[in-house]
Amino acid sequence: MREFVEVDSYEYVRTDNARDHTDPLVRMHWRLHVKQPYPEQWSVIVGDVLTNLRAALDHVLWSAVVAHSGPPAKPQRVQFPITSMAAKFQQPTTELESLVAPKVWEVVEAVQPFHAGAQAHTTPLEVLRWLCNVDKHRTVHVVGRTAFDIAPVLVEASVPLTVVEEWRHEGAVQDGAVVARLRIKRPAEGVPIDLRPTFAHLPSLQISDTPPENRSLAKVMDGMREDVLWVLTAVTAAMGEPTPAGETLDLGDQHETFAAEYGGHLALIRHDDGSIQPIRKP
């Protein structure tokens, strides 16, 4: 992804009626034009990551079962439960709770998405469950784009101007979509207008279909990774086993060897003068 941001893969194209002096309003909008879509390989890699994260949860539960009660009579039932509905947690509780140490089951119960109520579908483990099922049974996940609001369109002129409407898009955005719209009262003929819009968007994934929601790819992947690592270390501690040092689970140093100049990069802002500004983590 860091290497891809160096590619001139998109632009914002403005359309206006600046020369139509019969209209009392100057109307304009900007559309996203994707010159080069995100590589399809990203979707395949995302699917591989999802499978490994989900399997890690199943592996740690299997280890906890074998350590506490030995090889299970029904091994196919030993899967780490993830549910956004409290009622659906009854069956795995009946089948699995007695097979693991009480402290282990406390961890399993504590991380269930249903504790988040109406926002259960946005919790990292529920997102992981949904993404995995879609990847296995439907299709690979398309890495899309989510636009976010950086700043209003800066309008400058030698005389005061009246902005009638300003609208900026936030959320999932496709090639050709309008990302900003502006209407201002037309100044006297010959008065120059200087417009300085600022746009930005992030690679994103759809995280649910009921309701349909999208989140930035980086936030989705980081959230799932952190929650899975927490479960692994918490269950390991509950089993009384030694916990690996944190640095052995973090690949941050290795990440920095690739396109290091964009280390910590989250997104790019493309300014009206053509310059590109990376947004970095604090």
PDB file of C-alpha atoms in Angstrom:
ATOM      1  CA  MET A   1       0.000   0.000   0.000  1.00  0.00           C
ATOM      2  CA  ARG A   2       2.825   2.389   0.827  1.00  0.00           C
ATOM      3  CA  GLU A   3       4.393   1.796  -2.552  1.00  0.00           C
ATOM      4  CA  PHE A   4       1.062   2.319  -4.298  1.00  0.00           C
ATOM      5  CA  VAL A   5       0.557   5.814  -2.884  1.00  0.00           C
ATOM      6  CA  GLU A   6       3.481   6.985  -4.995  1.00  0.00           C
ATOM      7  CA  VAL A   7       1.529   6.118  -8.138  1.00  0.00           C
ATOM      8  CA  ASP A   8      -0.552   8.892  -9.715  1.00  0.00           C
ATOM      9  CA  SER A   9      -3.632   6.711  -9.447  1.00  0.00           C
ATOM     10  CA  TYR A  10      -6.446   9.271  -9.159  1.00  0.00           C
ATOM     11  CA  GLU A  11      -7.432  12.901  -9.616  1.00  0.00           C
ATOM     12  CA  TYR A  12     -10.336  15.226  -8.858  1.00  0.00           C
ATOM     13  CA  VAL A  13     -11.987  16.818 -11.888  1.00  0.00           C
ATOM     14  CA  ARG A  14     -13.931  20.085 -11.565  1.00  0.00           C
ATOM     15  CA  THR A  15     -16.962  20.999 -13.656  1.00  0.00           C
ATOM     16  CA  ASP A  16     -18.498  24.494 -13.458  1.00  0.00           C
ATOM     17  CA  ASN A  17     -20.643  27.059 -15.246  1.00  0.00           C
ATOM     18  CA  ALA A  18     -18.266  29.958 -14.655  1.00  0.00           C
ATOM     19  CA  ARG A  19     -18.785  31.263 -18.211  1.00  0.00           C
ATOM     20  CA  ASP A  20     -22.580  31.122 -18.139  1.00  0.00           C
ATOM     21  CA  HIS A  21     -23.312  34.675 -17.012  1.00  0.00           C
ATOM     22  CA  THR A  22     -27.061  34.171 -17.443  1.00  0.00           C
ATOM     23  CA  ASP A  23     -27.098  32.060 -14.272  1.00  0.00           C
ATOM     24  CA  PRO A  24     -27.104  34.165 -11.091  1.00  0.00           C
ATOM     25  CA  LEU A  25     -25.174  31.391  -9.353  1.00  0.00           C
ATOM     26  CA  VAL A  26     -21.746  29.965 -10.031  1.00  0.00           C
ATOM     27  CA  ARG A  27     -22.217  26.213  -9.729  1.00  0.00           C
ATOM     28  CA  MET A  28     -19.426  23.672  -9.561  1.00  0.00           C
ATOM     29  CA  HIS A  29     -18.697  20.166  -8.439  1.00  0.00           C
ATOM     30  CA  TRP A  30     -15.716  17.853  -8.247  1.00  0.00           C
ATOM     31  CA  ARG A  31     -15.684  14.195  -9.245  1.00  0.00           C
ATOM     32  CA  LEU A  32     -13.230  11.470  -8.314  1.00  0.00           C
ATOM     33  CA  HIS A  33     -11.504  10.012 -11.347  1.00  0.00           C
ATOM     34  CA  VAL A  34      -9.659   6.764 -10.636  1.00  0.00           C
ATOM     35  CA  LYS A  35      -6.803   6.364 -13.081  1.00  0.00           C
ATOM     36  CA  GLN A  36      -5.556   3.101 -11.600  1.00  0.00           C
ATOM     37  CA  PRO A  37      -7.661   0.958  -9.226  1.00  0.00           C
ATOM     38  CA  TYR A  38      -6.227  -0.710  -6.172  1.00  0.00           C
ATOM     39  CA  PRO A  39      -4.495  -3.989  -7.124  1.00  0.00           C
ATOM     40  CA  GLU A  40      -6.721  -7.074  -6.977  1.00  0.00           C
ATOM     41  CA  GLN A  41      -3.889  -8.810  -5.155  1.00  0.00           C
ATOM     42  CA  TRP A  42      -4.739  -6.752  -2.077  1.00  0.00           C
ATOM     43  CA  SER A  43      -8.090  -8.526  -1.811  1.00  0.00           C
ATOM     44  CA  VAL A  44      -6.391 -11.928  -1.942  1.00  0.00           C
ATOM     45  CA  ILE A  45      -3.882 -10.900   0.740  1.00  0.00           C
ATOM     46  CA  VAL A  46      -6.689  -9.574   2.933  1.00  0.00           C
ATOM     47  CA  GLY A  47      -8.446 -12.948   2.677  1.00  0.00           C
ATOM     48  CA  ASP A  48      -5.273 -14.734   3.725  1.00  0.00           C
ATOM     49  CA  VAL A  49      -4.887 -12.452   6.745  1.00  0.00           C
ATOM     50  CA  LEU A  50      -8.519 -12.977   7.746  1.00  0.00           C
ATOM     51  CA  THR A  51      -8.157 -16.761   7.605  1.00  0.00           C
ATOM     52  CA  ASN A  52      -5.045 -16.698   9.764  1.00  0.00           C
ATOM     53  CA  LEU A  53      -6.526 -14.364  12.370  1.00  0.00           C
ATOM     54  CA  ARG A  54      -9.690 -16.461  12.665  1.00  0.00           C
ATOM     55  CA  ALA A  55      -7.677 -19.686  12.830  1.00  0.00           C
ATOM     56  CA  ALA A  56      -5.512 -18.273  15.617  1.00  0.00           C
ATOM     57  CA  LEU A  57      -8.609 -17.934  17.807  1.00  0.00           C
ATOM     58  CA  ASP A  58      -9.675 -21.517  17.073  1.00  0.00           C
ATOM     59  CA  HIS A  59      -6.147 -22.791  17.765  1.00  0.00           C
ATOM     60  CA  VAL A  60      -5.920 -21.123  21.156  1.00  0.00           C
ATOM     61  CA  LEU A  61      -9.329 -22.492  22.205  1.00  0.00           C
ATOM     62  CA  TRP A  62      -8.308 -25.968  21.057  1.00  0.00           C
ATOM     63  CA  SER A  63      -5.146 -25.725  23.165  1.00  0.00           C
ATOM     64  CA  ALA A  64      -7.196 -24.620  26.163  1.00  0.00           C
ATOM     65  CA  VAL A  65      -9.591 -27.563  25.730  1.00  0.00           C
ATOM     66  CA  VAL A  66      -6.810 -30.142  25.401  1.00  0.00           C
ATOM     67  CA  ALA A  67      -4.919 -28.697  28.373  1.00  0.00           C
ATOM     68  CA  HIS A  68      -7.966 -28.767  30.669  1.00  0.00           C
ATOM     69  CA  SER A  69      -9.957 -31.863  29.641  1.00  0.00           C
ATOM     70  CA  GLY A  70      -7.920 -33.706  27.043  1.00  0.00           C
ATOM     71  CA  PRO A  71      -8.792 -34.410  23.400  1.00  0.00           C
ATOM     72  CA  PRO A  72     -12.482 -33.574  22.892  1.00  0.00           C
ATOM     73  CA  ALA A  73     -15.037 -36.219  21.980  1.00  0.00           C
ATOM     74  CA  LYS A  74     -16.472 -33.907  19.300  1.00  0.00           C
ATOM     75  CA  PRO A  75     -13.470 -32.048  17.892  1.00  0.00           C
ATOM     76  CA  GLN A  76     -15.522 -30.474  15.113  1.00  0.00           C
ATOM     77  CA  ARG A  77     -17.456 -28.510  17.757  1.00  0.00           C
ATOM     78  CA  VAL A  78     -14.345 -26.823  19.155  1.00  0.00           C
ATOM     79  CA  GLN A  79     -14.414 -23.418  17.509  1.00  0.00           C
ATOM     80  CA  PHE A  80     -13.921 -20.046  19.139  1.00  0.00           C
ATOM     81  CA  PRO A  81     -17.440 -18.606  19.371  1.00  0.00           C
ATOM     82  CA  ILE A  82     -18.099 -15.096  18.104  1.00  0.00           C
ATOM     83  CA  THR A  83     -21.636 -13.745  18.165  1.00  0.00           C
ATOM     84  CA  SER A  84     -23.355 -10.377  18.186  1.00  0.00           C
ATOM     85  CA  MET A  85     -26.494 -11.837  19.807  1.00  0.00           C
ATOM     86  CA  ALA A  86     -26.516 -12.914  23.449  1.00  0.00           C
ATOM     87  CA  ALA A  87     -29.114 -15.643  22.808  1.00  0.00           C
ATOM     88  CA  LYS A  88     -26.814 -17.356  20.317  1.00  0.00           C
ATOM     89  CA  PHE A  89     -24.095 -17.631  22.946  1.00  0.00           C
ATOM     90  CA  GLN A  90     -26.137 -20.204  24.880  1.00  0.00           C
ATOM     91  CA  GLN A  91     -25.254 -23.155  22.630  1.00  0.00           C
ATOM     92  CA  PRO A  92     -21.445 -22.708  22.641  1.00  0.00           C
ATOM     93  CA  THR A  93     -21.626 -22.140  26.391  1.00  0.00           C
ATOM     94  CA  THR A  94     -23.406 -25.469  26.827  1.00  0.00           C
ATOM     95  CA  GLU A  95     -20.981 -27.316  24.556  1.00  0.00           C
ATOM     96  CA  LEU A  96     -17.645 -25.702  25.440  1.00  0.00           C
ATOM     97  CA  GLU A  97     -17.656 -24.053  28.868  1.00  0.00           C
ATOM     98  CA  SER A  98     -17.023 -27.270  30.797  1.00  0.00           C
ATOM     99  CA  LEU A  99     -14.135 -28.211  28.493  1.00  0.00           C
ATOM    100  CA  VAL A 100     -11.905 -25.295  29.463  1.00  0.00           C
ATOM    101  CA  ALA A 101     -10.709 -23.749  32.708  1.00  0.00           C
ATOM    102  CA  PRO A 102     -13.187 -21.235  34.217  1.00  0.00           C
ATOM    103  CA  LYS A 103     -10.768 -18.337  33.710  1.00  0.00           C
ATOM    104  CA  VAL A 104     -10.447 -19.203  30.040  1.00  0.00           C
ATOM    105  CA  TRP A 105     -14.195 -19.155  29.545  1.00  0.00           C
ATOM    106  CA  GLU A 106     -14.349 -15.789  31.304  1.00  0.00           C
ATOM    107  CA  VAL A 107     -12.069 -14.430  28.592  1.00  0.00           C
ATOM    108  CA  VAL A 108     -14.188 -15.998  25.827  1.00  0.00           C
ATOM    109  CA  GLU A 109     -17.382 -14.535  27.267  1.00  0.00           C
ATOM    110  CA  ALA A 110     -15.859 -11.113  27.935  1.00  0.00           C
ATOM    111  CA  VAL A 111     -14.833 -10.507  24.314  1.00  0.00           C
ATOM    112  CA  GLN A 112     -18.195 -11.378  22.746  1.00  0.00           C
ATOM    113  CA  PRO A 113     -19.475  -8.624  20.418  1.00  0.00           C
ATOM    114  CA  PHE A 114     -23.005  -8.718  21.852  1.00  0.00           C
ATOM    115  CA  HIS A 115     -21.761  -6.714  24.839  1.00  0.00           C
ATOM    116  CA  ALA A 116     -21.555  -3.693  22.494  1.00  0.00           C
ATOM    117  CA  GLY A 117     -25.313  -3.675  21.934  1.00  0.00           C
ATOM    118  CA  ALA A 118     -26.401  -1.790  18.827  1.00  0.00           C
ATOM    119  CA  GLN A 119     -22.760  -1.309  17.797  1.00  0.00           C
ATOM    120  CA  ALA A 120     -21.924  -5.027  17.997  1.00  0.00           C
ATOM    121  CA  HIS A 121     -21.494  -5.226  14.215  1.00  0.00           C
ATOM    122  CA  THR A 122     -18.599  -2.744  14.385  1.00  0.00           C
ATOM    123  CA  THR A 123     -16.538  -4.573  17.026  1.00  0.00           C
ATOM    124  CA  PRO A 124     -13.290  -6.050  15.660  1.00  0.00           C
ATOM    125  CA  LEU A 125     -14.124  -9.695  16.391  1.00  0.00           C
ATOM    126  CA  GLU A 126     -17.579  -9.445  14.840  1.00  0.00           C
ATOM    127  CA  VAL A 127     -16.034  -7.727  11.832  1.00  0.00           C
ATOM    128  CA  LEU A 128     -13.531 -10.577  11.620  1.00  0.00           C
ATOM    129  CA  ARG A 129     -16.317 -13.167  11.777  1.00  0.00           C
ATOM    130  CA  TRP A 130     -18.351 -11.441   9.063  1.00  0.00           C
ATOM    131  CA  LEU A 131     -15.397 -10.790   6.769  1.00  0.00           C
ATOM    132  CA  CYS A 132     -14.205 -14.398   7.070  1.00  0.00           C
ATOM    133  CA  ASN A 133     -17.601 -15.807   6.196  1.00  0.00           C
ATOM    134  CA  VAL A 134     -17.943 -13.542   3.170  1.00  0.00           C
ATOM    135  CA  ASP A 135     -14.424 -14.402   2.021  1.00  0.00           C
ATOM    136  CA  LYS A 136     -15.041 -18.156   2.358  1.00  0.00           C
ATOM    137  CA  HIS A 137     -18.582 -18.428   1.045  1.00  0.00           C
ATOM    138  CA  ARG A 138     -19.194 -15.474  -1.294  1.00  0.00           C
ATOM    139  CA  THR A 139     -16.267 -13.646  -2.857  1.00  0.00           C
ATOM    140  CA  VAL A 140     -12.985 -11.945  -2.059  1.00  0.00           C
ATOM    141  CA  HIS A 141     -13.325  -8.524  -0.473  1.00  0.00           C
ATOM    142  CA  VAL A 142     -12.880  -5.592  -2.815  1.00  0.00           C
ATOM    143  CA  VAL A 143     -10.658  -2.875  -1.377  1.00  0.00           C
ATOM    144  CA  GLY A 144     -12.644   0.279  -2.050  1.00  0.00           C
ATOM    145  CA  ARG A 145     -12.357   3.927  -1.158  1.00  0.00           C
ATOM    146  CA  THR A 146     -13.857   5.933   1.689  1.00  0.00           C
ATOM    147  CA  ALA A 147     -13.772   9.723   1.428  1.00  0.00           C
ATOM    148  CA  PHE A 148     -13.510  11.794   4.574  1.00  0.00           C
ATOM    149  CA  ASP A 149     -13.971  15.482   5.275  1.00  0.00           C
ATOM    150  CA  ILE A 150     -10.723  17.422   5.657  1.00  0.00           C
ATOM    151  CA  ALA A 151     -11.705  21.065   5.208  1.00  0.00           C
ATOM    152  CA  PRO A 152     -14.247  23.246   3.392  1.00  0.00           C
ATOM    153  CA  VAL A 153     -13.513  24.621  -0.049  1.00  0.00           C
ATOM    154  CA  LEU A 154     -11.630  27.861   0.483  1.00  0.00           C
ATOM    155  CA  VAL A 155     -13.136  30.632  -1.650  1.00  0.00           C
ATOM    156  CA  GLU A 156     -11.158  33.836  -2.169  1.00  0.00           C
ATOM    157  CA  ALA A 157     -11.982  36.915  -4.233  1.00  0.00           C
ATOM    158  CA  SER A 158     -11.303  40.659  -4.236  1.00  0.00           C
ATOM    159  CA  VAL A 159     -14.892  41.305  -3.096  1.00  0.00           C
ATOM    160  CA  PRO A 160     -17.029  39.500  -0.504  1.00  0.00           C
ATOM    161  CA  LEU A 161     -18.842  36.464  -1.893  1.00  0.00           C
ATOM    162  CA  THR A 162     -21.955  34.686  -0.673  1.00  0.00           C
ATOM    163  CA  VAL A 163     -21.820  30.899  -0.488  1.00  0.00           C
ATOM    164  CA  VAL A 164     -25.297  29.513  -1.148  1.00  0.00           C
ATOM    165  CA  GLU A 165     -24.459  25.822  -0.803  1.00  0.00           C
ATOM    166  CA  GLU A 166     -21.423  23.766   0.122  1.00  0.00           C
ATOM    167  CA  TRP A 167     -21.518  19.997   0.365  1.00  0.00           C
ATOM    168  CA  ARG A 168     -18.731  17.477   0.813  1.00  0.00           C
ATOM    169  CA  HIS A 169     -19.092  13.718   0.544  1.00  0.00           C
ATOM    170  CA  GLU A 170     -18.110  11.380   3.367  1.00  0.00           C
ATOM    171  CA  GLY A 171     -18.189   7.598   3.161  1.00  0.00           C
ATOM    172  CA  ALA A 172     -17.800   5.011   0.418  1.00  0.00           C
ATOM    173  CA  VAL A 173     -16.932   6.587  -2.923  1.00  0.00           C
ATOM    174  CA  GLN A 174     -16.673   5.103  -6.409  1.00  0.00           C
ATOM    175  CA  ASP A 175     -14.972   6.189  -9.600  1.00  0.00           C
ATOM    176  CA  GLY A 176     -16.913   9.111 -11.085  1.00  0.00           C
ATOM    177  CA  ALA A 177     -18.696   9.998  -7.836  1.00  0.00           C
ATOM    178  CA  VAL A 178     -19.243  13.639  -6.921  1.00  0.00           C
ATOM    179  CA  VAL A 179     -17.154  14.371  -3.829  1.00  0.00           C
ATOM    180  CA  ALA A 180     -17.921  18.077  -3.352  1.00  0.00           C
ATOM    181  CA  ARG A 181     -20.449  20.622  -4.560  1.00  0.00           C
ATOM    182  CA  LEU A 182     -20.380  24.414  -4.295  1.00  0.00           C
ATOM    183  CA  ARG A 183     -22.778  27.203  -5.261  1.00  0.00           C
ATOM    184  CA  ILE A 184     -21.995  30.887  -4.792  1.00  0.00           C
ATOM    185  CA  LYS A 185     -23.715  34.066  -5.886  1.00  0.00           C
ATOM    186  CA  ARG A 186     -22.118  35.199  -9.112  1.00  0.00           C
ATOM    187  CA  PRO A 187     -19.888  38.242  -8.611  1.00  0.00           C
ATOM    188  CA  ALA A 188     -19.629  41.078 -11.076  1.00  0.00           C
ATOM    189  CA  GLU A 189     -18.131  40.117 -14.422  1.00  0.00           C
ATOM    190  CA  GLY A 190     -14.362  40.193 -14.375  1.00  0.00           C
ATOM    191  CA  VAL A 191     -13.976  39.478 -10.638  1.00  0.00           C
ATOM    192  CA  PRO A 192     -11.591  36.500 -10.354  1.00  0.00           C
ATOM    193  CA  ILE A 193     -12.419  33.698  -7.930  1.00  0.00           C
ATOM    194  CA  ASP A 194      -9.739  31.533  -6.356  1.00  0.00           C
ATOM    195  CA  LEU A 195     -10.912  28.111  -5.141  1.00  0.00           C
ATOM    196  CA  ARG A 196      -8.797  25.870  -2.947  1.00  0.00           C
ATOM    197  CA  PRO A 197     -10.449  22.506  -2.237  1.00  0.00           C
ATOM    198  CA  THR A 198      -8.815  19.799  -0.143  1.00  0.00           C
ATOM    199  CA  PHE A 199      -9.779  16.160  -0.636  1.00  0.00           C
ATOM    200  CA  ALA A 200      -8.653  12.883   0.868  1.00  0.00           C
ATOM    201  CA  HIS A 201      -9.780   9.275   0.866  1.00  0.00           C
ATOM    202  CA  LEU A 202      -8.605   5.983   2.315  1.00  0.00           C
ATOM    203  CA  PRO A 203      -8.545   2.374   1.141  1.00  0.00           C
ATOM    204  CA  SER A 204     -11.527   0.741   2.811  1.00  0.00           C
ATOM    205  CA  LEU A 205     -13.416  -2.489   3.407  1.00  0.00           C
ATOM    206  CA  GLN A 206     -17.107  -3.114   3.864  1.00  0.00           C
ATOM    207  CA  ILE A 207     -17.490  -4.461   7.412  1.00  0.00           C
ATOM    208  CA  SER A 208     -21.183  -5.427   7.452  1.00  0.00           C
ATOM    209  CA  ASP A 209     -24.261  -5.653   5.280  1.00  0.00           C
ATOM    210  CA  THR A 210     -26.898  -5.163   7.984  1.00  0.00           C
ATOM    211  CA  PRO A 211     -26.485  -2.237   7.994  1.00  0.00           C
ATOM    212  CA  PRO A 212     -24.048  -1.655   5.119  1.00  0.00           C
ATOM    213  CA  GLU A 213     -20.980   0.072   6.565  1.00  0.00           C
ATOM    214  CA  ASN A 214     -17.423   0.725   5.452  1.00  0.00           C
ATOM    215  CA  ARG A 215     -14.282   1.443   7.466  1.00  0.00           C
ATOM    216  CA  SER A 216     -10.735   2.316   6.498  1.00  0.00           C
ATOM    217  CA  LEU A 217      -8.646  -0.734   5.667  1.00  0.00           C
ATOM    218  CA  ALA A 218      -5.919   0.249   8.143  1.00  0.00           C
ATOM    219  CA  LYS A 219      -8.378   0.701  11.014  1.00  0.00           C
ATOM    220  CA  VAL A 220     -10.139  -2.593  10.266  1.00  0.00           C
ATOM    221  CA  MET A 221      -6.935  -4.610  10.084  1.00  0.00           C
ATOM    222  CA  ASP A 222      -5.361  -2.959  13.132  1.00  0.00           C
ATOM    223  CA  GLY A 223      -8.506  -3.466  15.211  1.00  0.00           C
ATOM    224  CA  MET A 224      -8.784  -7.162  14.399  1.00  0.00           C
ATOM    225  CA  ARG A 225      -5.078  -7.772  14.951  1.00  0.00           C
ATOM    226  CA  GLU A 226      -5.099  -6.063  18.347  1.00  0.00           C
ATOM    227  CA  ASP A 227      -8.180  -7.909  19.589  1.00  0.00           C
ATOM    228  CA  VAL A 228      -6.917 -11.295  18.393  1.00  0.00           C
ATOM    229  CA  LEU A 229      -3.550 -10.701  20.059  1.00  0.00           C
ATOM    230  CA  TRP A 230      -5.336  -9.712  23.273  1.00  0.00           C
ATOM    231  CA  VAL A 231      -7.365 -12.945  23.240  1.00  0.00           C
ATOM    232  CA  LEU A 232      -4.260 -15.036  22.603  1.00  0.00           C
ATOM    233  CA  THR A 233      -2.316 -13.464  25.464  1.00  0.00           C
ATOM    234  CA  ALA A 234      -5.309 -13.452  27.852  1.00  0.00           C
ATOM    235  CA  VAL A 235      -6.117 -17.137  27.275  1.00  0.00           C
ATOM    236  CA  THR A 236      -2.418 -18.019  27.549  1.00  0.00           C
ATOM    237  CA  ALA A 237      -2.261 -16.241  30.911  1.00  0.00           C
ATOM    238  CA  ALA A 238      -5.499 -17.901  32.077  1.00  0.00           C
ATOM    239  CA  MET A 239      -3.938 -21.292  31.272  1.00  0.00           C
ATOM    240  CA  GLY A 240      -0.882 -20.404  33.335  1.00  0.00           C
ATOM    241  CA  GLU A 241       1.429 -20.611  30.351  1.00  0.00           C
ATOM    242  CA  PRO A 242       4.263 -18.140  29.690  1.00  0.00           C
ATOM    243  CA  THR A 243       3.264 -15.238  27.463  1.00  0.00           C
ATOM    244  CA  PRO A 244       5.567 -14.367  24.549  1.00  0.00           C
ATOM    245  CA  ALA A 245       7.258 -11.002  24.729  1.00  0.00           C
ATOM    246  CA  GLY A 246       5.175  -8.330  23.032  1.00  0.00           C
ATOM    247  CA  GLU A 247       7.862  -7.378  20.566  1.00  0.00           C
ATOM    248  CA  THR A 248       7.908 -10.914  19.152  1.00  0.00           C
ATOM    249  CA  LEU A 249       4.280 -10.464  18.036  1.00  0.00           C
ATOM    250  CA  ASP A 250       4.787  -7.067  16.378  1.00  0.00           C
ATOM    251  CA  LEU A 251       6.178  -6.789  12.863  1.00  0.00           C
ATOM    252  CA  GLY A 252       6.520  -3.019  12.972  1.00  0.00           C
ATOM    253  CA  ASP A 253      10.275  -2.990  12.431  1.00  0.00           C
ATOM    254  CA  GLN A 254       9.904  -5.193   9.360  1.00  0.00           C
ATOM    255  CA  HIS A 255       7.155  -2.956   7.979  1.00  0.00           C
ATOM    256  CA  GLU A 256       9.492   0.021   8.006  1.00  0.00           C
ATOM    257  CA  THR A 257      11.829  -1.643   5.516  1.00  0.00           C
ATOM    258  CA  PHE A 258       9.185  -1.169   2.818  1.00  0.00           C
ATOM    259  CA  ALA A 259       8.628   2.363   1.520  1.00  0.00           C
ATOM    260  CA  ALA A 260      10.052   3.704   4.754  1.00  0.00           C
ATOM    261  CA  GLU A 261       9.421   7.289   3.727  1.00  0.00           C
ATOM    262  CA  TYR A 262       5.726   6.582   4.228  1.00  0.00           C
ATOM    263  CA  GLY A 263       6.184   4.988   7.652  1.00  0.00           C
ATOM    264  CA  GLY A 264       3.040   5.400   9.749  1.00  0.00           C
ATOM    265  CA  HIS A 265       1.230   6.727   6.690  1.00  0.00           C
ATOM    266  CA  LEU A 266      -2.565   6.605   6.839  1.00  0.00           C
ATOM    267  CA  ALA A 267      -3.671   8.676   3.882  1.00  0.00           C
ATOM    268  CA  LEU A 268      -2.666  11.372   1.427  1.00  0.00           C
ATOM    269  CA  ILE A 269      -4.117  14.843   0.983  1.00  0.00           C
ATOM    270  CA  ARG A 270      -3.956  16.107  -2.586  1.00  0.00           C
ATOM    271  CA  HIS A 271      -3.909  19.919  -2.667  1.00  0.00           C
ATOM    272  CA  ASP A 272      -5.112  22.143  -5.489  1.00  0.00           C
ATOM    273  CA  ASP A 273      -1.531  22.970  -6.500  1.00  0.00           C
ATOM    274  CA  GLY A 274      -0.846  19.302  -7.165  1.00  0.00           C
ATOM    275  CA  SER A 275       1.232  18.733  -4.025  1.00  0.00           C
ATOM    276  CA  ILE A 276       0.689  15.624  -1.909  1.00  0.00           C
ATOM    277  CA  GLN A 277       0.798  15.637   1.878  1.00  0.00           C
ATOM    278  CA  PRO A 278       0.944  12.354   3.856  1.00  0.00           C
ATOM    279  CA  ILE A 279      -1.179  12.133   7.001  1.00  0.00           C
ATOM    280  CA  ARG A 280       0.821  10.249   9.615  1.00  0.00           C
ATOM    281  CA  LYS A 281       0.011   8.684  12.933  1.00  0.00           C
ATOM    282  CA  PRO A 282       0.938  10.831  15.971  1.00  0.00           C
TER     283      PRO A 282
END
